[in-house]
Every structure is written in structure tokens, then in C-alpha cells.
PDB file of C-alpha atoms in Angstrom:
ATOM      1  CA  UNK S   1      19.570 -14.371  11.952  1.00 47.00           C
ATOM      2  CA  UNK S   2      21.969 -12.967  14.546  1.00 54.00           C
ATOM      3  CA  UNK S   3      19.962 -11.104  17.156  1.00 64.00           C
ATOM      4  CA  UNK S   4      21.156  -7.654  18.192  1.00 78.00           C
ATOM      5  CA  UNK S   5      20.022  -6.073  21.460  1.00 87.00           C
ATOM      6  CA  UNK S   6      19.429  -2.344  21.707  1.00 93.00           C
ATOM      7  CA  UNK S   7      20.909  -0.660  24.769  1.00 94.00           C
ATOM      8  CA  UNK S   8      18.721   0.818  27.491  1.00 96.00           C
ATOM      9  CA  UNK S   9      20.123   4.267  26.733  1.00 96.00           C
ATOM     10  CA  UNK S  10      19.215   3.868  23.041  1.00 96.00           C
ATOM     11  CA  UNK S  11      15.690   2.736  23.916  1.00 97.00           C
ATOM     12  CA  UNK S  12      15.266   5.665  26.278  1.00 96.00           C
ATOM     13  CA  UNK S  13      16.681   8.226  23.833  1.00 97.00           C
ATOM     14  CA  UNK S  14      14.326   7.212  21.013  1.00 97.00           C
ATOM     15  CA  UNK S  15      11.422   6.508  23.413  1.00 96.00           C
ATOM     16  CA  UNK S  16      11.131   2.892  22.225  1.00 96.00           C
ATOM     17  CA  UNK S  17       8.693   0.708  24.161  1.00 96.00           C
ATOM     18  CA  UNK S  18       9.224  -2.594  22.306  1.00 96.00           C
ATOM     19  CA  UNK S  19      11.269  -3.748  19.333  1.00 95.00           C
ATOM     20  CA  UNK S  20      11.806  -6.677  16.999  1.00 92.00           C
ATOM     21  CA  UNK S  21      14.802  -7.156  14.732  1.00 85.00           C
ATOM     22  CA  UNK S  22      13.503  -7.463  11.171  1.00 81.00           C
ATOM     23  CA  UNK S  23      16.685  -7.718   9.107  1.00 71.00           C
ATOM     24  CA  UNK S  24      20.204  -8.986   9.890  1.00 67.00           C
ATOM     25  CA  UNK S  25      23.097  -6.803  10.934  1.00 61.00           C
ATOM     26  CA  UNK S  26      26.012  -5.653   8.831  1.00 63.00           C
ATOM     27  CA  UNK S  27      26.137  -2.165   7.389  1.00 72.00           C
ATOM     28  CA  UNK S  28      22.419  -1.716   8.075  1.00 79.00           C
ATOM     29  CA  UNK S  29      20.267  -3.348  10.747  1.00 89.00           C
ATOM     30  CA  UNK S  30      16.501  -2.899  10.628  1.00 90.00           C
ATOM     31  CA  UNK S  31      14.159  -3.077  13.602  1.00 94.00           C
ATOM     32  CA  UNK S  32      10.396  -2.769  13.902  1.00 95.00           C
ATOM     33  CA  UNK S  33       9.855  -0.596  16.973  1.00 97.00           C
ATOM     34  CA  UNK S  34       6.915   0.716  18.975  1.00 97.00           C
ATOM     35  CA  UNK S  35       7.194   4.411  19.802  1.00 96.00           C
ATOM     36  CA  UNK S  36       4.327   6.047  21.655  1.00 94.00           C
ATOM     37  CA  UNK S  37       1.933   3.368  20.422  1.00 93.00           C
ATOM     38  CA  UNK S  38       2.994   3.597  16.776  1.00 94.00           C
ATOM     39  CA  UNK S  39       4.868   0.917  14.818  1.00 95.00           C
ATOM     40  CA  UNK S  40       7.911   2.357  13.018  1.00 96.00           C
ATOM     41  CA  UNK S  41      10.803   0.966  10.964  1.00 93.00           C
ATOM     42  CA  UNK S  42      14.130   1.902  12.551  1.00 95.00           C
ATOM     43  CA  UNK S  43      17.396   1.501  10.649  1.00 90.00           C
ATOM     44  CA  UNK S  44      20.811   1.671  12.281  1.00 91.00           C
ATOM     45  CA  UNK S  45      23.521   2.303   9.707  1.00 87.00           C
ATOM     46  CA  UNK S  46      27.095   1.667  10.816  1.00 84.00           C
ATOM     47  CA  UNK S  47      28.838   2.936   7.694  1.00 77.00           C
ATOM     48  CA  UNK S  48      27.111   5.158   5.171  1.00 74.00           C
ATOM     49  CA  UNK S  49      28.528   4.051   1.823  1.00 74.00           C
ATOM     50  CA  UNK S  50      27.519   5.333  -1.619  1.00 75.00           C
ATOM     51  CA  UNK S  51      24.514   3.031  -1.868  1.00 73.00           C
ATOM     52  CA  UNK S  52      23.123   3.872   1.575  1.00 74.00           C
ATOM     53  CA  UNK S  53      23.788   7.570   1.005  1.00 78.00           C
ATOM     54  CA  UNK S  54      21.599   7.460  -2.108  1.00 77.00           C
ATOM     55  CA  UNK S  55      18.840   5.627  -0.240  1.00 76.00           C
ATOM     56  CA  UNK S  56      18.881   8.266   2.511  1.00 79.00           C
ATOM     57  CA  UNK S  57      18.942  11.122  -0.014  1.00 82.00           C
ATOM     58  CA  UNK S  58      15.892   9.790  -1.864  1.00 83.00           C
ATOM     59  CA  UNK S  59      14.048   9.094   1.400  1.00 81.00           C
ATOM     60  CA  UNK S  60      14.618  12.712   2.411  1.00 83.00           C
ATOM     61  CA  UNK S  61      13.708  14.157  -0.992  1.00 86.00           C
ATOM     62  CA  UNK S  62      10.431  12.220  -1.256  1.00 86.00           C
ATOM     63  CA  UNK S  63       9.613  12.071   2.460  1.00 78.00           C
ATOM     64  CA  UNK S  64       5.937  12.931   1.915  1.00 83.00           C
ATOM     65  CA  UNK S  65       5.415  11.231  -1.440  1.00 88.00           C
ATOM     66  CA  UNK S  66       2.614   8.652  -1.528  1.00 89.00           C
ATOM     67  CA  UNK S  67       3.837   5.150  -2.316  1.00 94.00           C
ATOM     68  CA  UNK S  68       7.274   5.556  -0.723  1.00 92.00           C
ATOM     69  CA  UNK S  69       7.829   4.993   3.021  1.00 89.00           C
ATOM     70  CA  UNK S  70       7.729   8.370   4.776  1.00 87.00           C
ATOM     71  CA  UNK S  71      10.912   9.523   6.467  1.00 87.00           C
ATOM     72  CA  UNK S  72      10.086  10.467  10.059  1.00 91.00           C
ATOM     73  CA  UNK S  73      13.474  11.317  11.520  1.00 91.00           C
ATOM     74  CA  UNK S  74      17.185  10.998  10.819  1.00 90.00           C
ATOM     75  CA  UNK S  75      20.035  11.697  13.193  1.00 91.00           C
ATOM     76  CA  UNK S  76      23.432  10.559  14.411  1.00 93.00           C
ATOM     77  CA  UNK S  77      23.704   8.483  17.587  1.00 95.00           C
ATOM     78  CA  UNK S  78      27.061   7.338  18.968  1.00 93.00           C
ATOM     79  CA  UNK S  79      28.636   7.489  15.515  1.00 92.00           C
ATOM     80  CA  UNK S  80      25.826   5.600  13.753  1.00 91.00           C
ATOM     81  CA  UNK S  81      23.189   7.026  11.437  1.00 91.00           C
ATOM     82  CA  UNK S  82      19.698   6.244  12.729  1.00 94.00           C
ATOM     83  CA  UNK S  83      16.684   6.517  10.441  1.00 91.00           C
ATOM     84  CA  UNK S  84      13.074   6.207  11.531  1.00 94.00           C
ATOM     85  CA  UNK S  85      10.561   5.761   8.741  1.00 91.00           C
ATOM     86  CA  UNK S  86       6.995   4.675   8.185  1.00 91.00           C
ATOM     87  CA  UNK S  87       6.445   0.953   8.700  1.00 92.00           C
ATOM     88  CA  UNK S  88       4.399  -0.544   5.884  1.00 91.00           C
ATOM     89  CA  UNK S  89       1.921  -3.182   7.019  1.00 91.00           C
ATOM     90  CA  UNK S  90       1.324  -5.793   4.357  1.00 94.00           C
ATOM     91  CA  UNK S  91       3.199  -8.337   2.227  1.00 96.00           C
ATOM     92  CA  UNK S  92       5.969  -8.327  -0.339  1.00 95.00           C
ATOM     93  CA  UNK S  93       4.609  -8.799  -3.840  1.00 98.00           C
ATOM     94  CA  UNK S  94       6.830 -11.891  -4.035  1.00 96.00           C
ATOM     95  CA  UNK S  95       4.515 -13.535  -1.482  1.00 97.00           C
ATOM     96  CA  UNK S  96       1.355 -12.728  -3.464  1.00 98.00           C
ATOM     97  CA  UNK S  97       2.176 -13.779  -7.028  1.00 98.00           C
ATOM     98  CA  UNK S  98      -0.421 -16.564  -7.085  1.00 97.00           C
ATOM     99  CA  UNK S  99      -3.138 -13.959  -6.488  1.00 97.00           C
ATOM    100  CA  UNK S 100      -2.282 -12.224  -9.777  1.00 98.00           C
ATOM    101  CA  UNK S 101      -1.845 -15.161 -12.177  1.00 98.00           C
ATOM    102  CA  UNK S 102      -4.277 -14.896 -15.089  1.00 98.00           C
ATOM    103  CA  UNK S 103      -5.838 -11.640 -13.851  1.00 99.00           C
ATOM    104  CA  UNK S 104      -4.950  -9.042 -16.499  1.00 98.00           C
ATOM    105  CA  UNK S 105      -6.869  -6.241 -14.806  1.00 98.00           C
ATOM    106  CA  UNK S 106      -5.158  -6.774 -11.463  1.00 98.00           C
ATOM    107  CA  UNK S 107      -1.711  -7.005 -13.060  1.00 99.00           C
ATOM    108  CA  UNK S 108      -2.048  -3.873 -15.185  1.00 99.00           C
ATOM    109  CA  UNK S 109      -3.679  -1.916 -12.381  1.00 98.00           C
ATOM    110  CA  UNK S 110      -0.604  -2.649 -10.262  1.00 99.00           C
ATOM    111  CA  UNK S 111       1.699  -1.577 -13.123  1.00 99.00           C
ATOM    112  CA  UNK S 112      -0.259   1.672 -13.379  1.00 99.00           C
ATOM    113  CA  UNK S 113      -0.103   2.375  -9.650  1.00 98.00           C
ATOM    114  CA  UNK S 114       3.631   1.669  -9.469  1.00 98.00           C
ATOM    115  CA  UNK S 115       4.131   3.917 -12.501  1.00 98.00           C
ATOM    116  CA  UNK S 116       2.231   6.723 -10.783  1.00 97.00           C
ATOM    117  CA  UNK S 117       4.412   6.321  -7.674  1.00 96.00           C
ATOM    118  CA  UNK S 118       7.598   6.465  -9.746  1.00 96.00           C
ATOM    119  CA  UNK S 119       6.490   9.187 -12.183  1.00 96.00           C
ATOM    120  CA  UNK S 120       7.752  12.206 -10.176  1.00 92.00           C
ATOM    121  CA  UNK S 121      10.964  10.339  -9.407  1.00 92.00           C
ATOM    122  CA  UNK S 122      11.498   9.569 -13.094  1.00 95.00           C
ATOM    123  CA  UNK S 123      10.729  13.206 -13.949  1.00 94.00           C
ATOM    124  CA  UNK S 124      13.405  14.260 -11.445  1.00 91.00           C
ATOM    125  CA  UNK S 125      15.814  12.090 -13.474  1.00 90.00           C
ATOM    126  CA  UNK S 126      16.160   9.258 -10.981  1.00 90.00           C
ATOM    127  CA  UNK S 127      15.961   5.591 -11.964  1.00 93.00           C
ATOM    128  CA  UNK S 128      15.214   2.866  -9.407  1.00 93.00           C
ATOM    129  CA  UNK S 129      17.246   0.149 -11.235  1.00 90.00           C
ATOM    130  CA  UNK S 130      16.233  -2.675  -8.882  1.00 92.00           C
ATOM    131  CA  UNK S 131      12.498  -3.137  -9.358  1.00 96.00           C
ATOM    132  CA  UNK S 132      11.410  -6.659  -8.463  1.00 96.00           C
ATOM    133  CA  UNK S 133       8.562  -8.263  -6.472  1.00 97.00           C
ATOM    134  CA  UNK S 134      10.611  -8.172  -3.262  1.00 94.00           C
ATOM    135  CA  UNK S 135      10.881  -4.368  -3.538  1.00 93.00           C
ATOM    136  CA  UNK S 136       7.156  -3.780  -3.979  1.00 97.00           C
ATOM    137  CA  UNK S 137       5.062  -4.108  -0.839  1.00 96.00           C
ATOM    138  CA  UNK S 138       1.301  -4.444  -0.977  1.00 98.00           C
ATOM    139  CA  UNK S 139      -0.340  -2.647   1.953  1.00 95.00           C
ATOM    140  CA  UNK S 140      -3.317  -3.989   3.845  1.00 88.00           C
ATOM    141  CA  UNK S 141      -5.345  -1.469   1.778  1.00 90.00           C
ATOM    142  CA  UNK S 142      -4.225  -3.239  -1.410  1.00 93.00           C
ATOM    143  CA  UNK S 143      -2.118  -0.289  -2.587  1.00 96.00           C
ATOM    144  CA  UNK S 144       1.566  -0.727  -3.497  1.00 98.00           C
ATOM    145  CA  UNK S 145       4.582   0.895  -1.895  1.00 96.00           C
ATOM    146  CA  UNK S 146       7.969   0.911  -3.634  1.00 95.00           C
ATOM    147  CA  UNK S 147      10.960   0.046  -1.435  1.00 90.00           C
ATOM    148  CA  UNK S 148      14.759   0.010  -1.516  1.00 83.00           C
ATOM    149  CA  UNK S 149      16.126   2.880  -3.555  1.00 80.00           C
ATOM    150  CA  UNK S 150      19.653   1.841  -2.601  1.00 65.00           C
ATOM    151  CA  UNK S 151      20.893   1.474  -6.184  1.00 67.00           C
ATOM    152  CA  UNK S 152      18.735   4.231  -7.639  1.00 72.00           C
ATOM    153  CA  UNK S 153      20.706   6.428  -9.987  1.00 70.00           C
ATOM    154  CA  UNK S 154      20.492  10.162 -10.637  1.00 70.00           C
ATOM    155  CA  UNK S 155      20.968  10.450 -14.394  1.00 67.00           C
ATOM    156  CA  UNK S 156      23.053  13.599 -13.921  1.00 65.00           C
ATOM    157  CA  UNK S 157      25.502  11.810 -11.603  1.00 59.00           C
ATOM    158  CA  UNK S 158      28.488  10.393 -13.481  1.00 53.00           C
ATOM    159  CA  UNK S 159      30.114   8.985 -10.349  1.00 45.00           C
ATOM    160  CA  UNK S 160      27.660   6.206  -9.546  1.00 43.00           C
ATOM    161  CA  UNK S 161      28.888   2.623  -9.879  1.00 45.00           C
ATOM    162  CA  UNK S 162      31.227   1.905 -12.751  1.00 41.00           C
ATOM    163  CA  UNK S 163      29.744   0.141 -15.767  1.00 39.00           C
ATOM    164  CA  UNK S 164      29.430  -3.595 -15.309  1.00 40.00           C
ATOM    165  CA  UNK S 165      29.853  -3.545 -11.523  1.00 45.00           C
ATOM    166  CA  UNK S 166      26.463  -2.333 -10.316  1.00 50.00           C
ATOM    167  CA  UNK S 167      24.606  -4.565  -7.853  1.00 53.00           C
ATOM    168  CA  UNK S 168      21.252  -5.734  -9.152  1.00 62.00           C
ATOM    169  CA  UNK S 169      18.763  -8.586  -9.255  1.00 86.00           C
ATOM    170  CA  UNK S 170      19.658 -10.415 -12.427  1.00 91.00           C
ATOM    171  CA  UNK S 171      16.329 -12.142 -13.065  1.00 95.00           C
ATOM    172  CA  UNK S 172      14.559  -8.768 -13.181  1.00 97.00           C
ATOM    173  CA  UNK S 173      17.295  -6.725 -14.878  1.00 96.00           C
ATOM    174  CA  UNK S 174      17.290  -5.030 -18.283  1.00 97.00           C
ATOM    175  CA  UNK S 175      19.641  -5.820 -21.185  1.00 97.00           C
ATOM    176  CA  UNK S 176      21.589  -2.582 -20.679  1.00 96.00           C
ATOM    177  CA  UNK S 177      22.225  -3.582 -17.065  1.00 94.00           C
ATOM    178  CA  UNK S 178      23.390  -7.041 -18.147  1.00 94.00           C
ATOM    179  CA  UNK S 179      25.699  -5.523 -20.745  1.00 93.00           C
ATOM    180  CA  UNK S 180      27.079  -2.915 -18.341  1.00 92.00           C
ATOM    181  CA  UNK S 181      25.993  -0.026 -20.576  1.00 93.00           C
ATOM    182  CA  UNK S 182      25.580   2.638 -17.931  1.00 90.00           C
ATOM    183  CA  UNK S 183      25.112   5.343 -20.547  1.00 92.00           C
ATOM    184  CA  UNK S 184      21.845   3.687 -21.667  1.00 95.00           C
ATOM    185  CA  UNK S 185      20.271   3.679 -18.197  1.00 94.00           C
ATOM    186  CA  UNK S 186      17.085   5.762 -18.018  1.00 95.00           C
ATOM    187  CA  UNK S 187      13.541   5.389 -16.749  1.00 96.00           C
ATOM    188  CA  UNK S 188      13.057   3.098 -19.750  1.00 98.00           C
ATOM    189  CA  UNK S 189      15.290   0.683 -17.822  1.00 97.00           C
ATOM    190  CA  UNK S 190      12.631   0.636 -15.110  1.00 98.00           C
ATOM    191  CA  UNK S 191       9.953   0.138 -17.813  1.00 99.00           C
ATOM    192  CA  UNK S 192      11.690  -3.090 -18.853  1.00 99.00           C
ATOM    193  CA  UNK S 193      11.962  -4.346 -15.273  1.00 98.00           C
ATOM    194  CA  UNK S 194       8.282  -3.620 -14.605  1.00 99.00           C
ATOM    195  CA  UNK S 195       7.305  -5.563 -17.714  1.00 99.00           C
ATOM    196  CA  UNK S 196       9.249  -8.563 -16.383  1.00 99.00           C
ATOM    197  CA  UNK S 197       7.261  -8.270 -13.162  1.00 99.00           C
ATOM    198  CA  UNK S 198       3.976  -7.976 -15.100  1.00 99.00           C
ATOM    199  CA  UNK S 199       4.772 -11.098 -17.131  1.00 99.00           C
ATOM    200  CA  UNK S 200       5.803 -13.001 -13.996  1.00 99.00           C
ATOM    201  CA  UNK S 201       2.573 -12.041 -12.246  1.00 99.00           C
ATOM    202  CA  UNK S 202       0.257 -12.879 -15.131  1.00 99.00           C
ATOM    203  CA  UNK S 203       1.913 -16.051 -16.426  1.00 98.00           C
ATOM    204  CA  UNK S 204       3.418 -17.330 -13.179  1.00 98.00           C
ATOM    205  CA  UNK S 205       6.972 -17.647 -14.494  1.00 97.00           C
ATOM    206  CA  UNK S 206       9.769 -15.408 -15.706  1.00 98.00           C
ATOM    207  CA  UNK S 207       9.940 -14.459 -19.412  1.00 98.00           C
ATOM    208  CA  UNK S 208      13.655 -14.879 -20.122  1.00 97.00           C
ATOM    209  CA  UNK S 209      14.763 -17.780 -17.942  1.00 94.00           C
ATOM    210  CA  UNK S 210      15.187 -18.836 -14.333  1.00 94.00           C
ATOM    211  CA  UNK S 211      18.956 -18.289 -14.097  1.00 93.00           C
ATOM    212  CA  UNK S 212      21.389 -15.496 -14.855  1.00 92.00           C
ATOM    213  CA  UNK S 213      22.954 -17.508 -17.693  1.00 94.00           C
ATOM    214  CA  UNK S 214      19.581 -18.172 -19.338  1.00 95.00           C
ATOM    215  CA  UNK S 215      18.638 -14.513 -19.189  1.00 96.00           C
ATOM    216  CA  UNK S 216      22.046 -13.414 -20.489  1.00 94.00           C
ATOM    217  CA  UNK S 217      21.636 -15.769 -23.456  1.00 95.00           C
ATOM    218  CA  UNK S 218      18.180 -14.323 -24.186  1.00 96.00           C
ATOM    219  CA  UNK S 219      19.704 -10.841 -24.361  1.00 97.00           C
ATOM    220  CA  UNK S 220      22.217 -11.744 -27.091  1.00 95.00           C
ATOM    221  CA  UNK S 221      19.579 -11.460 -29.835  1.00 94.00           C
ATOM    222  CA  UNK S 222      16.376  -9.536 -30.596  1.00 95.00           C
ATOM    223  CA  UNK S 223      13.612 -10.523 -28.206  1.00 97.00           C
ATOM    224  CA  UNK S 224      10.715 -12.555 -29.572  1.00 96.00           C
ATOM    225  CA  UNK S 225       7.209 -11.241 -29.007  1.00 97.00           C
ATOM    226  CA  UNK S 226       5.577 -12.754 -25.937  1.00 98.00           C
ATOM    227  CA  UNK S 227       2.148 -14.340 -26.120  1.00 98.00           C
ATOM    228  CA  UNK S 228       0.478 -14.665 -22.734  1.00 98.00           C
ATOM    229  CA  UNK S 229      -3.119 -15.202 -23.818  1.00 98.00           C
ATOM    230  CA  UNK S 230      -4.007 -11.605 -22.924  1.00 98.00           C
ATOM    231  CA  UNK S 231      -3.842  -8.962 -25.644  1.00 98.00           C
ATOM    232  CA  UNK S 232      -3.428  -6.108 -23.168  1.00 98.00           C
ATOM    233  CA  UNK S 233      -0.668  -7.841 -21.208  1.00 99.00           C
ATOM    234  CA  UNK S 234       1.054  -8.742 -24.496  1.00 99.00           C
ATOM    235  CA  UNK S 235       0.845  -5.134 -25.690  1.00 99.00           C
ATOM    236  CA  UNK S 236       2.274  -3.843 -22.425  1.00 99.00           C
ATOM    237  CA  UNK S 237       5.141  -6.341 -22.247  1.00 99.00           C
ATOM    238  CA  UNK S 238       6.050  -6.271 -25.935  1.00 99.00           C
ATOM    239  CA  UNK S 239       6.259  -2.474 -25.887  1.00 99.00           C
ATOM    240  CA  UNK S 240       8.894  -2.709 -23.135  1.00 99.00           C
ATOM    241  CA  UNK S 241      10.719  -5.871 -24.225  1.00 99.00           C
ATOM    242  CA  UNK S 242      13.328  -4.415 -26.580  1.00 98.00           C
ATOM    243  CA  UNK S 243      17.089  -4.823 -26.261  1.00 98.00           C
ATOM    244  CA  UNK S 244      17.601  -1.200 -27.318  1.00 97.00           C
ATOM    245  CA  UNK S 245      15.994   1.182 -24.800  1.00 98.00           C
ATOM    246  CA  UNK S 246      15.265   3.672 -27.597  1.00 98.00           C
ATOM    247  CA  UNK S 247      12.638   1.238 -28.927  1.00 98.00           C
ATOM    248  CA  UNK S 248      10.699   1.280 -25.660  1.00 99.00           C
ATOM    249  CA  UNK S 249       8.076   3.961 -24.922  1.00 98.00           C
ATOM    250  CA  UNK S 250       9.745   7.369 -24.936  1.00 97.00           C
ATOM    251  CA  UNK S 251       7.368   9.081 -22.533  1.00 98.00           C
ATOM    252  CA  UNK S 252       6.068   8.109 -19.116  1.00 98.00           C
ATOM    253  CA  UNK S 253       2.525   8.855 -20.321  1.00 98.00           C
ATOM    254  CA  UNK S 254       2.940   6.174 -22.997  1.00 98.00           C
ATOM    255  CA  UNK S 255       3.890   3.660 -20.311  1.00 99.00           C
ATOM    256  CA  UNK S 256       0.816   4.595 -18.264  1.00 98.00           C
ATOM    257  CA  UNK S 257      -1.483   4.430 -21.302  1.00 98.00           C
ATOM    258  CA  UNK S 258      -0.358   0.863 -21.982  1.00 98.00           C
ATOM    259  CA  UNK S 259      -1.750  -0.198 -18.598  1.00 98.00           C
ATOM    260  CA  UNK S 260      -5.310   0.701 -19.670  1.00 94.00           C
ATOM    261  CA  UNK S 261      -7.838  -2.069 -20.321  1.00 85.00           C
TER     262      UNK S 261
END
């Protein structure tokens, strides 16, 4: 990773005592900084494109919402956009998968908690569209935090990413994302992605293949019912695993009810 040094004037302006670069440069460089004894995530954004604009907008809108990193401050500095937000201590879910395998209660409890975090966002007609283990962080308290709303979509916005060109994580994507059917995107898209995560956590492998081509092939025909050895995990996943989003749970409450044991 190319190391980037922060100038003395920058450190003084933001009252930064120490810092560590956490993510590589480019459009957005992320640092973990100490400000007045508190650890904070600091993002320096060189060019605010459509994706980063959405991420900032959602961070501002849900700045105090539990389960999403709190926005502390946003301002312009020497032509760059600088964002300071809550730093989440813990681990990416991708690092903890082995702790969930075979534990239906732990898996469905996580699906419930993530659903509760996303519920007000879904009700405001936003869709995350990139839910995957890497974008769910488990705090030291054991509670989840949902990250990276960069490709989230407001369902009322017709200008966002032309069909078939949206960036996404193919192994955790829904059929409508694979097929470029933007008009079918809804919170039921997120339901499908969360069911992939649930299956991955409980079984220890992905349900539709380990490559983009394998998953794409799976989505050319009706999906077979999964059988994981857990009735409740099967019920949850099979309710979400439909090619046509209209066959998935219609209401958020139905999603949440399926996480009950």
C-alpha cells in the first residue's frame, strides 16, 4: 500500500495527534486518526463522483442511526472533501465466518440485527445493493455495523448507474443485479444478498458457486430449494432465494419474522 503523509498544517487544522493510513489512495484515502484522545476514521476525498456523493448523503442522513458509523464532521480543505466519522472497533464479518458455521441461532440473530439496522433505510426507499461479509463489521460488543453505502440506490432516483453497469460484488449479488434489471431493484434485492450471507455463514460455502460464471449459470433457471440441515435457516434462505423478486417476502416485517427461532 502506498503510504501518504499528512501535512503539518492538515494535522494542526484537524487537531490530529497521531494517524495511520488504513486504505490506499485514489479517489478516497482513509486514515485512522487520534483526535483529543479519541480514535476516528478520516476520509480524504479528492473527487466526489456519483458513488461517493451517495455515500456522503447517506452518512449525513443517518448520522445518528445505530448500526451505521456516525458522521462527526464534513468540510472542504484545500479543494478536498474531508469526512470524519466514528471508527468501529472490531472485525469484518469476512474474518469471523468460522465462528458462525453450524450455529443457526447466531446466524439468524445476525440477520435480524442487520435487518433492524437497515429497516429505516429501506422504509426511506434506499437499497444498499452491496451487502457482503466485508461490508458488515462486528464490534467488540458483538453487535453489527453496516458499512459502505457507496452504491446504495434511492428508488426514486432514475439517474443512478445505467442498467448492467453498476459496480457490485458478484458472489453476493441478486439475479436482478446479474441481469442488469435496474427496474426490479428494491429492498428485496438486499433480502436476497443477506440470504447468501446467511447460507455462507451457516454452511461455510457460497450457495450458487465460487465464481461469477458459476453464479450466472445458476441464475438462468429457477433456484432449487437449499437444504442446510437447519429447518429455520432453510426457511429463511428459501424464502429469499427466488429469481423473481416478487416471490420474495413483500414486507420487511416478514423478513424479520423469518429470523425467529
